[in-house]
mmCIF file with all atom_site columns, C-alpha atoms in Angstrom:
data_model
loop_
_atom_site.group_PDB
_atom_site.id
_atom_site.type_symbol
_atom_site.label_atom_id
_atom_site.label_alt_id
_atom_site.label_comp_id
_atom_site.label_asym_id
_atom_site.label_entity_id
_atom_site.label_seq_id
_atom_site.pdbx_PDB_ins_code
_atom_site.Cartn_x
_atom_site.Cartn_y
_atom_site.Cartn_z
_atom_site.occupancy
_atom_site.B_iso_or_equiv
_atom_site.pdbx_formal_charge
_atom_site.auth_seq_id
_atom_site.auth_comp_id
_atom_site.auth_asym_id
_atom_site.auth_atom_id
_atom_site.pdbx_PDB_model_num
ATOM 1   C CA . GLU A 1 1   ? -52.131 -96.695  38.717  1.00 32.00 ? 12  GLU A CA 1
ATOM 2   C CA . SER A 1 2   ? -49.456 -94.263  36.870  1.00 34.00 ? 13  SER A CA 1
ATOM 3   C CA . PHE A 1 3   ? -46.998 -95.988  35.020  1.00 28.00 ? 14  PHE A CA 1
ATOM 4   C CA . GLN A 1 4   ? -43.687 -94.245  33.635  1.00 36.00 ? 15  GLN A CA 1
ATOM 5   C CA . GLY A 1 5   ? -41.303 -95.780  30.898  1.00 36.00 ? 16  GLY A CA 1
ATOM 6   C CA . GLY A 1 6   ? -43.649 -98.933  31.492  1.00 32.00 ? 17  GLY A CA 1
ATOM 7   C CA . ASN A 1 7   ? -42.974 -99.305  34.801  1.00 33.00 ? 18  ASN A CA 1
ATOM 8   C CA . GLN A 1 8   ? -45.408 -99.279  37.928  1.00 38.00 ? 19  GLN A CA 1
ATOM 9   C CA . ASP A 1 9   ? -44.900 -96.247  40.124  1.00 41.00 ? 20  ASP A CA 1
ATOM 10  C CA . SER A 1 10  ? -44.782 -97.763  43.550  1.00 47.00 ? 21  SER A CA 1
ATOM 11  C CA . GLY A 1 11  ? -46.177 -94.685  45.119  1.00 58.00 ? 22  GLY A CA 1
ATOM 12  C CA . ASN A 1 12  ? -49.670 -95.527  44.659  1.00 69.00 ? 23  ASN A CA 1
ATOM 13  C CA . ASP A 1 13  ? -49.679 -99.060  46.987  1.00 77.00 ? 24  ASP A CA 1
ATOM 14  C CA . ALA A 1 14  ? -53.142 -98.514  48.751  1.00 80.00 ? 25  ALA A CA 1
ATOM 15  C CA . THR A 1 15  ? -51.588 -101.313 50.896  1.00 83.00 ? 26  THR A CA 1
ATOM 16  C CA . GLY A 1 16  ? -51.878 -100.644 54.481  1.00 82.00 ? 27  GLY A CA 1
ATOM 17  C CA . ILE A 1 17  ? -53.608 -100.661 57.992  1.00 83.00 ? 28  ILE A CA 1
ATOM 18  C CA . TYR A 1 18  ? -56.722 -98.520  58.137  1.00 82.00 ? 29  TYR A CA 1
ATOM 19  C CA . PRO A 1 19  ? -58.954 -97.519  61.082  1.00 81.00 ? 30  PRO A CA 1
ATOM 20  C CA . TYR A 1 20  ? -62.422 -98.505  61.310  1.00 78.00 ? 31  TYR A CA 1
ATOM 21  C CA . GLY A 1 21  ? -65.413 -96.653  59.714  1.00 82.00 ? 32  GLY A CA 1
ATOM 22  C CA . THR A 1 22  ? -65.302 -95.726  55.587  1.00 86.00 ? 33  THR A CA 1
ATOM 23  C CA . HIS A 1 23  ? -62.175 -94.489  53.580  1.00 88.00 ? 34  HIS A CA 1
ATOM 24  C CA . LEU A 1 24  ? -62.297 -93.159  49.729  1.00 88.00 ? 35  LEU A CA 1
ATOM 25  C CA . ILE A 1 25  ? -59.009 -94.389  47.385  1.00 86.00 ? 36  ILE A CA 1
ATOM 26  C CA . LYS A 1 26  ? -58.747 -92.511  44.245  1.00 86.00 ? 37  LYS A CA 1
ATOM 27  C CA . TRP A 1 27  ? -56.627 -93.647  41.834  1.00 85.00 ? 38  TRP A CA 1
ATOM 28  C CA . ILE A 1 28  ? -55.246 -91.453  39.004  1.00 87.00 ? 39  ILE A CA 1
ATOM 29  C CA . ALA A 1 29  ? -54.050 -92.270  35.665  1.00 87.00 ? 40  ALA A CA 1
ATOM 30  C CA . GLU A 1 30  ? -52.113 -90.208  33.095  1.00 88.00 ? 41  GLU A CA 1
ATOM 31  C CA . ASP A 1 31  ? -50.647 -91.743  29.880  1.00 90.00 ? 42  ASP A CA 1
ATOM 32  C CA . GLY A 1 32  ? -47.792 -90.271  27.713  1.00 90.00 ? 43  GLY A CA 1
ATOM 33  C CA . CYS A 1 33  ? -50.434 -88.058  25.790  1.00 93.00 ? 44  CYS A CA 1
ATOM 34  C CA . GLY A 1 34  ? -51.110 -85.927  29.104  1.00 90.00 ? 45  GLY A CA 1
ATOM 35  C CA . ASN A 1 35  ? -54.635 -87.481  29.225  1.00 93.00 ? 46  ASN A CA 1
ATOM 36  C CA . THR A 1 36  ? -55.991 -88.917  32.468  1.00 92.00 ? 47  THR A CA 1
ATOM 37  C CA . ALA A 1 37  ? -58.797 -90.747  34.167  1.00 93.00 ? 48  ALA A CA 1
ATOM 38  C CA . ASP A 1 38  ? -59.746 -91.233  37.625  1.00 90.00 ? 49  ASP A CA 1
ATOM 39  C CA . CYS A 1 39  ? -61.438 -94.176  39.926  1.00 90.00 ? 50  CYS A CA 1
ATOM 40  C CA . SER A 1 40  ? -62.359 -94.035  43.119  1.00 90.00 ? 51  SER A CA 1
ATOM 41  C CA . TYR A 1 41  ? -63.328 -96.802  45.848  1.00 88.00 ? 52  TYR A CA 1
ATOM 42  C CA . LEU A 1 42  ? -65.148 -96.390  48.874  1.00 91.00 ? 53  LEU A CA 1
ATOM 43  C CA . PHE A 1 43  ? -64.569 -99.193  51.479  1.00 89.00 ? 54  PHE A CA 1
ATOM 44  C CA . THR A 1 44  ? -65.527 -99.756  54.879  1.00 88.00 ? 55  THR A CA 1
ATOM 45  C CA . ILE A 1 45  ? -63.555 -101.214 57.531  1.00 87.00 ? 56  ILE A CA 1
ATOM 46  C CA . GLU A 1 46  ? -66.064 -103.365 60.415  1.00 87.00 ? 57  GLU A CA 1
ATOM 47  C CA . ASP A 1 47  ? -65.198 -105.484 63.581  1.00 91.00 ? 58  ASP A CA 1
ATOM 48  C CA . CYS A 1 48  ? -67.619 -108.285 62.646  1.00 91.00 ? 59  CYS A CA 1
ATOM 49  C CA . LYS A 1 49  ? -66.624 -111.189 64.869  1.00 95.00 ? 60  LYS A CA 1
ATOM 50  C CA . ASN A 1 50  ? -67.813 -111.600 68.087  1.00 97.00 ? 61  ASN A CA 1
ATOM 51  C CA . PRO A 1 51  ? -66.033 -111.899 71.100  1.00 97.00 ? 62  PRO A CA 1
ATOM 52  C CA . THR A 1 52  ? -64.978 -115.344 72.717  1.00 97.00 ? 63  THR A CA 1
ATOM 53  C CA . PRO A 1 53  ? -66.337 -116.225 76.202  1.00 98.00 ? 64  PRO A CA 1
ATOM 54  C CA . VAL A 1 54  ? -65.429 -119.312 77.965  1.00 98.00 ? 65  VAL A CA 1
ATOM 55  C CA . CYS A 1 55  ? -67.451 -120.184 81.162  1.00 97.00 ? 66  CYS A CA 1
ATOM 56  C CA . LEU A 1 56  ? -66.266 -122.645 83.698  1.00 95.00 ? 67  LEU A CA 1
ATOM 57  C CA . ASN A 1 57  ? -67.832 -125.605 83.413  1.00 93.00 ? 68  ASN A CA 1
ATOM 58  C CA . GLY A 1 58  ? -70.097 -125.428 86.269  1.00 91.00 ? 69  GLY A CA 1
ATOM 59  C CA . ILE A 1 59  ? -70.498 -124.421 89.682  1.00 92.00 ? 70  ILE A CA 1
ATOM 60  C CA . SER A 1 60  ? -71.772 -125.884 92.947  1.00 89.00 ? 71  SER A CA 1
ATOM 61  C CA . LEU A 1 61  ? -73.311 -123.417 95.994  1.00 84.00 ? 72  LEU A CA 1
ATOM 62  C CA . PRO A 1 62  ? -73.550 -125.647 98.979  1.00 77.00 ? 73  PRO A CA 1
ATOM 63  C CA . GLY A 1 63  ? -75.212 -122.869 101.651 1.00 74.00 ? 74  GLY A CA 1
ATOM 64  C CA . MET A 1 64  ? -77.535 -120.090 101.438 1.00 79.00 ? 75  MET A CA 1
ATOM 65  C CA . ASN A 1 65  ? -77.965 -117.094 103.285 1.00 82.00 ? 76  ASN A CA 1
ATOM 66  C CA . SER A 1 66  ? -81.091 -117.164 106.522 1.00 83.00 ? 77  SER A CA 1
ATOM 67  C CA . ASN A 1 67  ? -83.094 -115.615 103.931 1.00 86.00 ? 78  ASN A CA 1
ATOM 68  C CA . GLY A 1 68  ? -82.805 -118.845 101.620 1.00 89.00 ? 79  GLY A CA 1
ATOM 69  C CA . CYS A 1 69  ? -81.140 -116.948 98.575  1.00 92.00 ? 80  CYS A CA 1
ATOM 70  C CA . VAL A 1 70  ? -77.421 -116.287 97.253  1.00 93.00 ? 81  VAL A CA 1
ATOM 71  C CA . GLU A 1 71  ? -76.077 -114.082 94.932  1.00 94.00 ? 82  GLU A CA 1
ATOM 72  C CA . VAL A 1 72  ? -74.508 -115.470 91.899  1.00 95.00 ? 83  VAL A CA 1
ATOM 73  C CA . TRP A 1 73  ? -72.277 -112.828 89.949  1.00 96.00 ? 84  TRP A CA 1
ATOM 74  C CA . ALA A 1 74  ? -71.636 -113.199 86.502  1.00 97.00 ? 85  ALA A CA 1
ATOM 75  C CA . ASN A 1 75  ? -67.619 -112.843 86.516  1.00 96.00 ? 86  ASN A CA 1
ATOM 76  C CA . ASP A 1 76  ? -67.727 -115.487 88.913  1.00 95.00 ? 87  ASP A CA 1
ATOM 77  C CA . LEU A 1 77  ? -68.787 -118.096 86.048  1.00 97.00 ? 88  LEU A CA 1
ATOM 78  C CA . LEU A 1 78  ? -66.556 -116.523 83.569  1.00 97.00 ? 89  LEU A CA 1
ATOM 79  C CA . GLU A 1 79  ? -62.767 -118.456 83.185  1.00 97.00 ? 90  GLU A CA 1
ATOM 80  C CA . TYR A 1 80  ? -61.767 -115.742 80.500  1.00 97.00 ? 91  TYR A CA 1
ATOM 81  C CA . ALA A 1 81  ? -62.990 -113.957 77.426  1.00 97.00 ? 92  ALA A CA 1
ATOM 82  C CA . PHE A 1 82  ? -60.984 -112.229 74.342  1.00 97.00 ? 93  PHE A CA 1
ATOM 83  C CA . ASP A 1 83  ? -61.518 -110.716 71.346  1.00 96.00 ? 94  ASP A CA 1
ATOM 84  C CA . ASN A 1 84  ? -59.482 -109.843 67.916  1.00 93.00 ? 95  ASN A CA 1
ATOM 85  C CA . CYS A 1 85  ? -60.246 -105.998 68.485  1.00 90.00 ? 96  CYS A CA 1
ATOM 86  C CA . THR A 1 86  ? -61.030 -105.403 71.284  1.00 94.00 ? 97  THR A CA 1
ATOM 87  C CA . ASP A 1 87  ? -58.746 -105.027 74.618  1.00 94.00 ? 98  ASP A CA 1
ATOM 88  C CA . THR A 1 88  ? -59.382 -108.230 76.584  1.00 95.00 ? 99  THR A CA 1
ATOM 89  C CA . THR A 1 89  ? -60.136 -106.185 79.681  1.00 96.00 ? 100 THR A CA 1
ATOM 90  C CA . PHE A 1 90  ? -63.332 -104.544 78.209  1.00 96.00 ? 101 PHE A CA 1
ATOM 91  C CA . VAL A 1 91  ? -64.386 -108.011 76.947  1.00 96.00 ? 102 VAL A CA 1
ATOM 92  C CA . GLU A 1 92  ? -64.036 -109.282 80.507  1.00 96.00 ? 103 GLU A CA 1
ATOM 93  C CA . GLY A 1 93  ? -65.164 -106.485 82.203  1.00 96.00 ? 104 GLY A CA 1
ATOM 94  C CA . SER A 1 94  ? -68.496 -106.702 80.519  1.00 97.00 ? 105 SER A CA 1
ATOM 95  C CA . VAL A 1 95  ? -69.838 -109.691 81.654  1.00 97.00 ? 106 VAL A CA 1
ATOM 96  C CA . LYS A 1 96  ? -72.938 -109.977 81.940  1.00 98.00 ? 107 LYS A CA 1
ATOM 97  C CA . ILE A 1 97  ? -75.831 -113.505 83.111  1.00 98.00 ? 108 ILE A CA 1
ATOM 98  C CA . ARG A 1 98  ? -78.943 -114.109 82.691  1.00 97.00 ? 109 ARG A CA 1
ATOM 99  C CA . ARG A 1 99  ? -81.588 -117.567 82.801  1.00 97.00 ? 110 ARG A CA 1
ATOM 100 C CA . GLU A 1 100 ? -80.872 -120.122 79.918  1.00 96.00 ? 111 GLU A CA 1
ATOM 101 C CA . GLY A 1 101 ? -84.034 -119.262 77.529  1.00 93.00 ? 112 GLY A CA 1
ATOM 102 C CA . ASN A 1 102 ? -84.971 -116.108 79.500  1.00 95.00 ? 113 ASN A CA 1
ATOM 103 C CA . THR A 1 103 ? -84.783 -113.067 76.687  1.00 95.00 ? 114 THR A CA 1
ATOM 104 C CA . GLY A 1 104 ? -85.000 -110.395 79.089  1.00 95.00 ? 115 GLY A CA 1
ATOM 105 C CA . ALA A 1 105 ? -82.260 -107.942 80.319  1.00 96.00 ? 116 ALA A CA 1
ATOM 106 C CA . LEU A 1 106 ? -78.603 -109.117 80.875  1.00 97.00 ? 117 LEU A CA 1
ATOM 107 C CA . LEU A 1 107 ? -77.700 -108.771 84.593  1.00 98.00 ? 118 LEU A CA 1
ATOM 108 C CA . ASP A 1 108 ? -74.794 -108.421 86.549  1.00 98.00 ? 119 ASP A CA 1
ATOM 109 C CA . ASN A 1 109 ? -75.909 -111.269 88.961  1.00 97.00 ? 120 ASN A CA 1
ATOM 110 C CA . LEU A 1 110 ? -78.770 -113.192 89.801  1.00 96.00 ? 121 LEU A CA 1
ATOM 111 C CA . LEU A 1 111 ? -80.561 -114.219 93.257  1.00 95.00 ? 122 LEU A CA 1
ATOM 112 C CA . LEU A 1 112 ? -81.336 -117.858 93.209  1.00 95.00 ? 123 LEU A CA 1
ATOM 113 C CA . CYS A 1 113 ? -83.747 -118.782 96.157  1.00 94.00 ? 124 CYS A CA 1
ATOM 114 C CA . CYS A 1 114 ? -85.066 -122.370 97.737  1.00 93.00 ? 125 CYS A CA 1
ATOM 115 C CA . GLU A 1 115 ? -87.001 -122.613 94.759  1.00 93.00 ? 126 GLU A CA 1
ATOM 116 C CA . ASP A 1 116 ? -84.209 -122.934 92.562  1.00 94.00 ? 127 ASP A CA 1
ATOM 117 C CA . LEU A 1 117 ? -82.555 -125.713 94.049  1.00 93.00 ? 128 LEU A CA 1
ATOM 118 C CA . GLY A 1 118 ? -81.031 -128.177 92.041  1.00 94.00 ? 129 GLY A CA 1
ATOM 119 C CA . THR A 1 119 ? -79.310 -127.460 88.392  1.00 96.00 ? 130 THR A CA 1
ATOM 120 C CA . VAL A 1 120 ? -79.560 -124.300 87.245  1.00 96.00 ? 131 VAL A CA 1
ATOM 121 C CA . ILE A 1 121 ? -78.603 -123.534 83.269  1.00 97.00 ? 132 ILE A CA 1
ATOM 122 C CA . VAL A 1 122 ? -77.033 -120.073 82.907  1.00 98.00 ? 133 VAL A CA 1
ATOM 123 C CA . GLU A 1 123 ? -75.434 -118.007 79.901  1.00 98.00 ? 134 GLU A CA 1
ATOM 124 C CA . ILE A 1 124 ? -72.420 -115.890 80.503  1.00 98.00 ? 135 ILE A CA 1
ATOM 125 C CA . TRP A 1 125 ? -72.441 -112.833 78.107  1.00 98.00 ? 136 TRP A CA 1
ATOM 126 C CA . VAL A 1 126 ? -69.495 -110.603 77.121  1.00 98.00 ? 137 VAL A CA 1
ATOM 127 C CA . SER A 1 127 ? -69.360 -107.329 74.757  1.00 98.00 ? 138 SER A CA 1
ATOM 128 C CA . ASP A 1 128 ? -66.874 -106.198 72.279  1.00 97.00 ? 139 ASP A CA 1
ATOM 129 C CA . ASP A 1 129 ? -66.472 -102.396 71.972  1.00 95.00 ? 140 ASP A CA 1
ATOM 130 C CA . ALA A 1 130 ? -66.951 -102.669 67.715  1.00 93.00 ? 141 ALA A CA 1
ATOM 131 C CA . ASP A 1 131 ? -68.526 -99.148  67.688  1.00 90.00 ? 142 ASP A CA 1
ATOM 132 C CA . GLY A 1 132 ? -65.547 -97.471  69.588  1.00 89.00 ? 143 GLY A CA 1
ATOM 133 C CA . ASN A 1 133 ? -67.782 -95.656  72.017  1.00 93.00 ? 144 ASN A CA 1
ATOM 134 C CA . GLY A 1 134 ? -66.667 -97.234  75.012  1.00 95.00 ? 145 GLY A CA 1
ATOM 135 C CA . ILE A 1 135 ? -70.084 -98.460  76.227  1.00 96.00 ? 146 ILE A CA 1
ATOM 136 C CA . PRO A 1 136 ? -70.783 -102.459 76.177  1.00 97.00 ? 147 PRO A CA 1
ATOM 137 C CA . TYR A 1 137 ? -73.956 -103.607 74.751  1.00 97.00 ? 148 TYR A CA 1
ATOM 138 C CA . THR A 1 138 ? -74.626 -100.989 72.501  1.00 95.00 ? 149 THR A CA 1
ATOM 139 C CA . SER A 1 139 ? -76.132 -101.203 68.543  1.00 91.00 ? 150 SER A CA 1
ATOM 140 C CA . GLY A 1 140 ? -72.773 -101.294 67.494  1.00 90.00 ? 151 GLY A CA 1
ATOM 141 C CA . ASP A 1 141 ? -70.920 -103.907 69.119  1.00 96.00 ? 152 ASP A CA 1
ATOM 142 C CA . ASN A 1 142 ? -70.724 -107.495 68.809  1.00 97.00 ? 153 ASN A CA 1
ATOM 143 C CA . THR A 1 143 ? -72.043 -109.985 71.811  1.00 97.00 ? 154 THR A CA 1
ATOM 144 C CA . ASP A 1 144 ? -71.746 -113.523 72.612  1.00 98.00 ? 155 ASP A CA 1
ATOM 145 C CA . PHE A 1 145 ? -72.102 -116.181 75.471  1.00 98.00 ? 156 PHE A CA 1
ATOM 146 C CA . CYS A 1 146 ? -71.435 -119.489 76.647  1.00 98.00 ? 157 CYS A CA 1
ATOM 147 C CA . SER A 1 147 ? -73.442 -121.967 78.661  1.00 97.00 ? 158 SER A CA 1
ATOM 148 C CA . THR A 1 148 ? -72.711 -123.099 81.970  1.00 97.00 ? 159 THR A CA 1
ATOM 149 C CA . TYR A 1 149 ? -74.527 -124.459 85.103  1.00 97.00 ? 160 TYR A CA 1
ATOM 150 C CA . ILE A 1 150 ? -74.987 -123.774 88.677  1.00 96.00 ? 161 ILE A CA 1
ATOM 151 C CA . ILE A 1 151 ? -75.960 -126.566 91.277  1.00 95.00 ? 162 ILE A CA 1
ATOM 152 C CA . LEU A 1 152 ? -77.816 -124.732 94.209  1.00 94.00 ? 163 LEU A CA 1
ATOM 153 C CA . GLN A 1 153 ? -77.830 -126.820 97.134  1.00 91.00 ? 164 GLN A CA 1
ATOM 154 C CA . ASP A 1 154 ? -79.225 -126.791 100.951 1.00 90.00 ? 165 ASP A CA 1
ATOM 155 C CA . ASN A 1 155 ? -76.706 -128.397 103.145 1.00 87.00 ? 166 ASN A CA 1
ATOM 156 C CA . THR A 1 156 ? -77.846 -126.231 106.053 1.00 85.00 ? 167 THR A CA 1
ATOM 157 C CA . GLY A 1 157 ? -81.886 -126.818 105.926 1.00 89.00 ? 168 GLY A CA 1
ATOM 158 C CA . ILE A 1 158 ? -82.495 -123.259 105.437 1.00 89.00 ? 169 ILE A CA 1
ATOM 159 C CA . CYS A 1 159 ? -85.104 -124.083 102.789 1.00 89.00 ? 170 CYS A CA 1
ATOM 160 C CA . GLY A 1 160 ? -87.064 -126.976 105.213 1.00 83.00 ? 171 GLY A CA 1
ATOM 161 C CA . ASP A 1 161 ? -88.787 -129.613 103.209 1.00 72.00 ? 172 ASP A CA 1
ATOM 162 C CA . THR A 1 162 ? -88.686 -128.810 99.559  1.00 59.00 ? 173 THR A CA 1
ATOM 163 C CA . GLY A 1 163 ? -90.500 -131.683 98.208  1.00 57.00 ? 174 GLY A CA 1
ATOM 164 C CA . SER A 1 164 ? -87.149 -132.900 96.795  1.00 51.00 ? 175 SER A CA 1
ATOM 165 C CA . SER A 1 165 ? -85.805 -136.399 96.485  1.00 52.00 ? 176 SER A CA 1
ATOM 166 C CA . VAL A 1 166 ? -85.447 -136.621 100.260 1.00 49.00 ? 177 VAL A CA 1
ATOM 167 C CA . ALA A 1 167 ? -86.796 -139.539 101.858 1.00 47.00 ? 178 ALA A CA 1
ATOM 168 C CA . SER A 1 168 ? -86.510 -141.064 105.337 1.00 51.00 ? 179 SER A CA 1
ATOM 169 C CA . VAL A 1 169 ? -86.513 -144.907 106.173 1.00 61.00 ? 180 VAL A CA 1
ATOM 170 C CA . ALA A 1 170 ? -87.981 -146.100 109.856 1.00 65.00 ? 181 ALA A CA 1
ATOM 171 C CA . GLY A 1 171 ? -88.492 -149.937 111.195 1.00 68.00 ? 182 GLY A CA 1
ATOM 172 C CA . GLU A 1 172 ? -86.968 -152.634 112.829 1.00 78.00 ? 183 GLU A CA 1
ATOM 173 C CA . ILE A 1 173 ? -84.006 -154.890 111.792 1.00 81.00 ? 184 ILE A CA 1
ATOM 174 C CA . GLU A 1 174 ? -84.033 -158.563 113.111 1.00 80.00 ? 185 GLU A CA 1
ATOM 175 C CA . THR A 1 175 ? -82.006 -161.375 112.444 1.00 72.00 ? 186 THR A CA 1
#
């Protein structure tokens, strides 16, 4: 900081909005006798907050196509998403899906078939663009997920007898 006549020179205020990245601020002080000293400060601005996805609270799929399967898209289960720095359009456009507990690749969609009848729990993932390269899910980006469920039903009987909890009752009623 520089002082003249006991008053702080306001031209040395480092307050401001800095872009992501590493920055250097250097202060130089001079006394009334012409002696100087300097101090440098290196700092980095990073986006360390994960984006926030909000899932639909479950969906029910009553029918399947003729091969006994149905495609479920990740964006069909995302209510909305946002981030503190990255544009909402980018974050919502990054949506991916995978089954809960699966550590494999994130997918655009899942193919659910007769063997999946019942409740399927899934994770809906989103990414921000913290590294600024315009590509989601790269090493410098932040990601997060929400969990929701899909109830897969076979209302048209495509799957046949799957051994589910369907029972047939027969007999006579007498009075």
